[in-house]
Coordinates of C-alpha atoms and ligand atoms in Angstrom, one line a residue:
M15 CA -25.1 -7.7 18.1
S16 CA -23.9 -11.4 16.8
I17 CA -21.6 -11.2 14.4
K18 CA -23.5 -12.1 11.5
N19 CA -26.8 -9.6 12.0
I20 CA -24.0 -6.7 11.5
L21 CA -22.8 -8.5 8.6
N22 CA -26.0 -8.9 7.0
K23 CA -26.5 -5.2 7.3
D24 CA -26.3 -2.7 4.0
N25 CA -24.1 -0.2 6.2
F26 CA -21.6 -0.7 8.7
S27 CA -22.0 1.9 11.1
K28 CA -19.2 3.2 13.9
D29 CA -19.9 1.3 16.3
D30 CA -19.9 -2.1 14.4
I31 CA -16.7 -1.1 13.1
V32 CA -15.5 -1.1 16.4
N33 CA -17.2 -4.1 17.6
L34 CA -15.5 -6.0 14.3
L35 CA -11.8 -5.0 15.7
K36 CA -13.0 -6.2 19.0
L37 CA -14.0 -9.7 17.6
N38 CA -12.1 -12.9 19.3
E39 CA -10.1 -15.1 16.9
N40 CA -12.4 -17.4 16.5
D41 CA -15.1 -14.9 15.6
S42 CA -13.1 -13.3 13.2
N43 CA -12.9 -15.8 10.6
E44 CA -16.1 -15.5 9.8
L45 CA -15.7 -12.1 9.6
Y46 CA -12.8 -13.6 6.7
D47 CA -14.9 -16.4 5.1
F48 CA -17.8 -13.1 4.3
A49 CA -15.0 -10.9 2.9
Y50 CA -13.6 -13.9 0.5
Q51 CA -17.2 -14.5 -0.5
T52 CA -17.5 -10.6 -1.6
K53 CA -14.7 -10.9 -3.4
K54 CA -15.0 -13.9 -4.9
K55 CA -18.5 -11.8 -5.9
Y56 CA -16.8 -8.5 -7.0
V57 CA -14.0 -9.3 -8.4
G58 CA -13.3 -12.7 -8.3
N59 CA -10.9 -15.3 -6.8
F60 CA -8.1 -13.8 -8.4
T61 CA -4.8 -12.9 -7.8
Y62 CA -2.8 -10.0 -9.1
L63 CA 0.5 -9.0 -9.7
R64 CA 3.0 -6.0 -9.0
A65 CA 6.4 -6.7 -9.0
L66 CA 7.6 -3.4 -6.6
I67 CA 11.2 -1.8 -7.3
E68 CA 12.4 0.2 -4.4
Y69 CA 14.3 2.3 -6.9
S70 CA 15.8 4.9 -4.4
N71 CA 16.2 5.8 -0.7
I72 CA 16.5 9.2 -0.5
C73 CA 14.0 11.7 1.1
S74 CA 13.5 15.0 1.8
K75 CA 10.4 14.2 4.3
N76 CA 11.0 13.1 8.3
C77 CA 8.3 11.4 9.0
L78 CA 8.7 10.0 13.0
Y79 CA 7.8 6.5 11.9
C80 CA 10.0 5.9 9.0
G81 CA 13.0 4.4 8.7
I82 CA 15.4 5.6 5.6
R83 CA 13.7 9.2 6.6
Y84 CA 16.3 12.0 5.9
G85 CA 17.5 12.4 9.7
N86 CA 18.0 8.6 9.6
K87 CA 22.7 9.3 9.3
N88 CA 22.6 5.3 9.5
V89 CA 20.9 4.3 6.2
T90 CA 23.7 4.5 3.3
R91 CA 21.5 6.6 0.4
Y92 CA 20.8 5.1 -3.2
T93 CA 19.5 5.8 -6.5
M94 CA 19.4 3.3 -9.0
S95 CA 19.9 4.0 -12.7
D96 CA 18.3 4.4 -15.2
E97 CA 20.1 1.4 -16.5
E98 CA 19.0 -1.1 -13.0
I99 CA 15.6 0.0 -13.1
L100 CA 15.3 -1.0 -16.9
E101 CA 17.1 -4.0 -16.3
S102 CA 14.2 -4.7 -13.7
V103 CA 11.3 -4.2 -15.2
S104 CA 12.7 -6.3 -18.5
Y105 CA 13.1 -9.2 -15.0
A106 CA 9.6 -8.6 -14.4
M107 CA 8.2 -8.9 -18.3
D108 CA 10.5 -12.2 -18.4
N109 CA 8.9 -13.4 -15.0
Q110 CA 5.0 -12.3 -16.2
Y111 CA 4.6 -9.2 -13.9
S112 CA 2.1 -7.1 -16.2
S113 CA 3.0 -4.4 -13.8
I114 CA 5.2 -2.7 -12.1
V115 CA 5.7 0.0 -8.5
I116 CA 8.1 2.6 -8.9
Q117 CA 8.8 3.1 -5.0
G118 CA 10.6 6.1 -3.4
G119 CA 11.1 8.5 -1.4
E120 CA 9.7 11.9 -1.3
I121 CA 11.3 14.2 -3.8
E122 CA 10.1 17.8 -4.9
S123 CA 11.6 19.0 -7.8
K124 CA 12.0 20.3 -11.6
K125 CA 15.5 18.0 -11.5
H126 CA 13.1 15.0 -10.1
T127 CA 10.3 15.8 -11.9
E128 CA 11.5 15.5 -15.0
H129 CA 14.0 12.5 -14.6
I130 CA 10.8 10.1 -13.3
N131 CA 9.2 11.1 -17.0
D132 CA 12.0 10.4 -19.1
L133 CA 11.9 7.4 -17.0
I134 CA 8.3 6.8 -17.6
K135 CA 8.8 7.2 -21.1
K136 CA 11.4 4.9 -21.4
I137 CA 9.5 2.0 -19.1
M138 CA 6.5 2.7 -21.5
D139 CA 8.8 2.3 -25.0
L140 CA 10.8 -1.2 -23.4
S141 CA 7.5 -2.9 -22.7
E142 CA 5.5 -1.3 -26.3
G143 CA 3.1 0.0 -23.6
K144 CA 2.0 -3.0 -22.4
I145 CA 3.4 -2.9 -18.9
G146 CA 0.9 -1.2 -16.6
I147 CA 3.1 1.9 -13.9
T148 CA 2.2 2.5 -10.7
L149 CA 3.7 4.8 -8.6
S150 CA 4.5 5.5 -5.1
L151 CA 6.3 9.0 -5.1
G152 CA 5.1 11.4 -2.6
E153 CA 3.4 14.3 -2.3
Q154 CA 3.8 16.1 -5.6
S155 CA 2.1 19.0 -7.1
Y156 CA -0.4 18.9 -9.1
D157 CA 1.5 19.7 -12.7
T158 CA 3.9 16.9 -11.7
Y159 CA 1.1 14.4 -11.2
R160 CA -0.3 15.5 -14.6
L161 CA 2.3 14.9 -16.5
W162 CA 3.7 11.9 -15.2
R163 CA -0.1 10.5 -16.2
Q164 CA 0.2 11.9 -19.5
S165 CA 3.5 10.2 -19.9
G166 CA 1.9 7.0 -19.0
A167 CA 1.9 6.1 -15.2
K168 CA -1.7 5.6 -14.4
R169 CA -2.0 4.2 -10.9
Y170 CA -0.8 6.4 -7.6
L171 CA -0.1 5.0 -4.4
L172 CA -0.4 7.5 -2.1
R173 CA -1.1 6.5 1.8
I174 CA -3.1 9.1 4.4
E175 CA -1.2 6.8 6.9
S176 CA -3.7 8.2 9.5
S177 CA -7.0 10.3 8.4
N178 CA -7.1 12.0 12.1
E179 CA -5.5 15.0 12.0
E180 CA -4.1 14.7 16.0
L181 CA -2.5 11.7 15.4
F182 CA -1.0 12.5 12.0
Y183 CA 0.5 15.7 13.8
K184 CA 1.6 12.7 16.6
I185 CA 3.6 10.5 13.8
H186 CA 4.6 13.7 11.9
N187 CA 6.1 17.5 12.7
K188 CA 3.9 19.9 11.6
N189 CA 6.1 21.5 9.5
E190 CA 5.5 23.1 5.7
N191 CA 7.0 19.5 4.5
H192 CA 4.2 17.3 7.0
N193 CA 1.0 19.0 6.7
F194 CA -2.3 16.8 7.0
Q195 CA -4.2 19.2 4.5
K196 CA -1.4 19.0 2.1
R197 CA -1.5 15.1 1.9
V198 CA -5.9 15.1 1.6
E199 CA -5.0 17.8 -1.3
C200 CA -2.9 15.7 -3.2
L201 CA -5.2 12.8 -2.7
K202 CA -7.8 15.2 -4.8
M203 CA -5.4 16.2 -7.2
L204 CA -4.8 12.3 -8.3
K205 CA -8.5 11.1 -8.5
D206 CA -8.7 14.4 -10.2
S207 CA -5.8 14.2 -12.3
D208 CA -7.4 10.3 -13.3
Y209 CA -5.4 8.0 -11.5
Q210 CA -6.6 4.6 -9.7
V211 CA -5.8 6.5 -6.6
G212 CA -4.1 4.1 -3.7
T213 CA -4.3 5.1 -0.3
G214 CA -3.9 3.4 3.3
I215 CA -3.1 4.0 6.8
M216 CA -0.9 2.1 9.6
I217 CA -2.4 -0.7 11.9
G218 CA -1.0 0.0 15.5
L219 CA 0.5 2.9 15.8
P220 CA 1.3 4.5 19.4
E221 CA -2.1 6.5 20.6
Q222 CA -4.4 5.0 18.0
T223 CA -7.6 3.9 18.9
L224 CA -10.3 1.3 17.2
D225 CA -12.2 4.8 16.8
H226 CA -9.2 6.2 14.4
L227 CA -9.8 3.3 12.7
A228 CA -13.2 3.4 12.2
D229 CA -13.1 6.8 11.2
D230 CA -10.1 5.9 8.6
V231 CA -12.7 3.2 7.1
F232 CA -15.0 6.0 6.7
F233 CA -12.5 8.4 5.2
M234 CA -11.5 6.1 2.5
I235 CA -15.8 5.2 1.8
D236 CA -15.9 9.2 1.2
L237 CA -12.8 9.4 -1.1
D238 CA -13.7 6.7 -3.2
I239 CA -10.8 5.4 -3.8
D240 CA -9.9 2.6 -5.7
M241 CA -7.2 0.5 -4.4
I242 CA -5.9 0.2 -0.4
G243 CA -2.9 -0.7 0.7
M244 CA -2.0 -0.6 4.2
G245 CA -0.8 -2.4 6.9
P246 CA 0.4 -2.9 10.5
Y247 CA 3.0 -0.4 11.8
I248 CA 6.6 -1.9 13.1
E249 CA 9.1 0.2 15.0
H250 CA 12.4 1.1 13.5
I251 CA 15.0 2.3 16.5
D252 CA 17.4 4.8 14.4
T253 CA 13.2 6.6 14.4
P254 CA 11.6 9.3 16.9
L255 CA 8.7 7.0 17.0
F256 CA 10.6 4.3 18.2
E257 CA 10.0 6.6 21.7
K258 CA 6.8 5.3 21.7
R259 CA 7.4 1.2 21.5
E260 CA 6.2 0.8 25.0
M261 CA 2.6 2.1 24.2
L262 CA 2.6 -0.9 21.8
L263 CA -0.3 -3.4 20.7
P264 CA 1.9 -6.9 20.6
L265 CA 2.7 -7.3 16.8
N266 CA 0.1 -10.4 16.6
E267 CA -2.8 -8.0 17.8
R268 CA -1.6 -5.2 15.1
F269 CA -1.4 -8.0 12.4
N270 CA -5.3 -9.7 13.4
L271 CA -6.5 -6.1 13.2
S272 CA -5.1 -5.4 10.2
L273 CA -6.6 -8.6 8.8
K274 CA -10.3 -7.0 10.5
L275 CA -10.1 -3.8 8.2
I276 CA -8.6 -5.5 5.1
S277 CA -12.5 -7.5 4.8
I278 CA -13.9 -4.5 7.0
M279 CA -13.1 -2.4 3.6
R280 CA -14.0 -5.5 0.8
I281 CA -17.1 -5.7 2.2
F282 CA -17.9 -2.1 2.5
M283 CA -16.1 -1.2 -0.9
K284 CA -16.6 -4.3 -2.6
D285 CA -14.6 -4.0 -6.1
I286 CA -11.5 -2.0 -5.2
N287 CA -7.7 -3.5 -5.5
I288 CA -6.7 -4.5 -1.8
A289 CA -3.0 -5.4 -1.3
A290 CA -1.5 -7.7 1.1
S291 CA 1.7 -5.5 2.5
T292 CA 5.3 -6.6 3.1
A293 CA 4.7 -5.4 6.6
M294 CA 2.6 -8.5 7.2
Q295 CA 4.5 -10.9 6.0
T296 CA 7.1 -9.3 8.6
I297 CA 4.6 -10.0 11.7
D298 CA 3.5 -13.5 10.1
S299 CA 5.5 -15.9 7.4
E300 CA 1.8 -16.8 6.1
G301 CA 1.0 -13.7 6.1
K302 CA 0.2 -13.2 2.5
E303 CA -1.9 -15.5 2.1
K304 CA -4.1 -15.3 4.9
A305 CA -4.4 -11.5 3.7
L306 CA -5.8 -12.8 0.7
K307 CA -8.5 -15.4 2.4
A308 CA -9.3 -12.4 4.5
G309 CA -10.5 -10.0 1.0
A310 CA -6.6 -8.6 -0.6
N311 CA -6.5 -9.3 -4.5
I312 CA -2.8 -7.5 -5.0
L313 CA 0.5 -9.4 -4.3
M314 CA 3.7 -7.1 -4.1
P315 CA 6.2 -8.8 -4.8
N316 CA 10.0 -7.0 -4.1
I317 CA 11.9 -7.2 -6.5
T318 CA 14.6 -4.9 -6.4
P319 CA 17.7 -5.9 -6.6
L320 CA 19.7 -7.6 -3.4
Q321 CA 22.9 -4.9 -2.8
Y322 CA 20.1 -2.0 -2.8
K323 CA 16.7 -3.9 -1.4
E324 CA 18.5 -3.9 2.3
N325 CA 19.2 -0.1 3.0
Y326 CA 15.6 0.5 2.3
K327 CA 14.3 -0.6 5.5
L328 CA 11.6 1.1 6.2
Y329 CA 10.9 -0.7 9.7
E330 CA 12.6 -3.6 11.5
N331 CA 12.7 -7.4 9.8
K332 CA 11.3 -6.6 6.7
P333 CA 11.5 -10.1 5.4
K334 CA 15.0 -11.6 3.5
F335 CA 13.3 -13.9 1.5
D336 CA 14.8 -13.5 -1.8
E337 CA 12.0 -12.6 -3.8
L338 CA 13.8 -13.0 -7.2
S339 CA 14.4 -16.7 -6.9
N340 CA 12.4 -19.3 -8.1
E341 CA 11.8 -20.9 -5.1
F342 CA 9.9 -17.3 -4.0
M343 CA 7.8 -17.1 -7.5
E344 CA 6.8 -21.3 -5.8
N345 CA 5.6 -19.9 -2.3
I346 CA 3.3 -17.2 -3.9
K347 CA 2.0 -19.2 -6.1
K348 CA 1.4 -22.0 -3.2
W349 CA 0.0 -18.7 -0.9
V350 CA -2.3 -17.8 -3.4
S351 CA -3.6 -21.6 -4.3
N352 CA -4.2 -21.9 -0.5
A353 CA -6.2 -19.0 -0.5
G354 CA -8.2 -20.6 -3.3
D355 CA -6.8 -17.9 -5.8
I356 CA -5.8 -18.3 -9.6
I357 CA -3.0 -15.9 -10.5
K358 CA -3.5 -13.7 -13.2
F359 CA 0.0 -13.1 -14.4
D360 CA -1.2 -11.5 -17.8
K361 CA -3.5 -8.6 -16.6
H362 CA -2.7 -5.6 -15.7
G363 CA -5.3 -6.0 -12.5
D364 CA -6.9 -2.0 -12.9
S365 CA -9.1 -1.6 -10.3
I366 CA -12.3 -2.4 -11.1
H367 CA -13.8 0.6 -8.8
Y368 CA -12.7 2.4 -11.0
K369 CA -13.5 0.9 -14.3
N370 CA -17.0 1.0 -12.9
K371 CA -16.7 5.1 -11.7
Q372 CA -15.6 5.7 -15.5
F373 CA -18.7 3.6 -17.1
K374 CA -20.7 5.3 -14.7
V375 CA -19.9 9.0 -15.8
K376 CA -20.8 7.7 -19.0
Ligands
LIG422 N1 7.3 8.5 0.0 C1 6.5 8.2 -0.6 C2 5.5 8.2 0.6 O1 5.8 8.2 1.9 O2 4.2 8.3 0.4 C3 6.5 6.0 -0.7 C4 7.8 5.2 -0.1 S1 7.0 5.6 1.8 C5 8.7 4.5 2.4 C6 6.0 3.9 2.2 C7 5.0 3.7 3.3 O3 5.7 2.9 3.7 C8 4.5 4.8 3.7 O4 3.0 4.9 3.4 C9 4.4 4.1 4.8 O5 2.9 4.0 5.3 C10 5.4 2.8 5.1 N2 5.9 3.3 5.9 C11 7.0 3.8 6.5 N3 7.7 3.3 7.9 C12 7.0 3.0 8.2 C13 7.1 1.4 9.2 N4 7.9 2.0 10.3 N5 5.8 0.5 9.4 C14 4.6 0.6 8.5 N6 4.8 1.1 7.4 C15 5.9 1.3 7.3
LIG423 FE1 10.0 9.4 3.3 FE2 8.6 8.4 2.7 FE3 9.5 7.7 4.7 FE4 7.7 9.4 4.8 S1 7.1 7.5 4.5 S2 9.9 9.2 5.5 S3 8.1 10.7 2.6 S4 9.9 7.8 2.6

């Protein structure tokens, strides 16, 4: 079947998705253009910015792919002080960011819950409630999610990583800390706690097939998520998954698959937010621009202070841009305008999908 025939269908089958993922470079452009037009129609040709603060690399978990996993003893651990985090928030506000993301390793304890809760309140006070807060702090209890939501956080990112349980346990050792059902449960609890919920996957994992990726698409649709943050898997030498590096697709293929998945998700879920991941920029210096052209609408410049940023190394060759420089902001403006988009500096850029759902309920 030709790509036009697939794109003009109301619903894609699993085979359609696999066929789209197999498209060659020339034909992929048709997919990207179609997705960009869908974005324009449903969420506008706008890009929203989130300033990312990687506040701590201390993690209690041991995900087999991640450079800051508990078991990696070659990491200098840090946690930014509240003052430093608030300085970063002030920096974000001074530089026209209207939303921030607080991301870190996963800790589940009463002390951590209370600390983050205080921090959310301090950020709300500092910004007079104006800044949009997204959290990406892993699996937590229902009560913790609800508490942080009540204190002012409104979006939460928790990737499923892979919706295929068998593959999930090839990238996490099954134990009380790494449990597929718990992760799915957490996503449901986040929805129930009224967050705008983001999930996503890593693309190009060892032993991952196109069928797995097509199933991931249906997983995200079935969960009716509001936001997506997905991107290529990139190996890290100090992680157990590095042993399987011979099985990996070349980086450019992982990149192209990521672009296609952005487009497919945009065409399917039309009004959700989709982020252009940092890992895409790591592989291709025009990664963010290409992702916007393929249907993404969110960029997350990393404003973590430089002395900490180098210790938040999830994978090899994380881009070494100084994202706090004026030059970097000029680059962002260039990527966005090359993609045909306009930056909406003054808007939180809430998920229209989430808003539409609220509207339907009322
Ligand atoms: N600890 C929280 C969690 O796991 O949800 C948030 C921080 S974690 C570092 C954020 C994301 O980084 C993960 O969801 C994972 O997809 C991504 N990540 C970790 N290692 C990676 C790698 N080697 N390549 C690409 N992405 C990676
Ligand atoms: Fe920790 Fe998140 Fe890395 Fe897993 S992916 S080891 S939970 S920081």
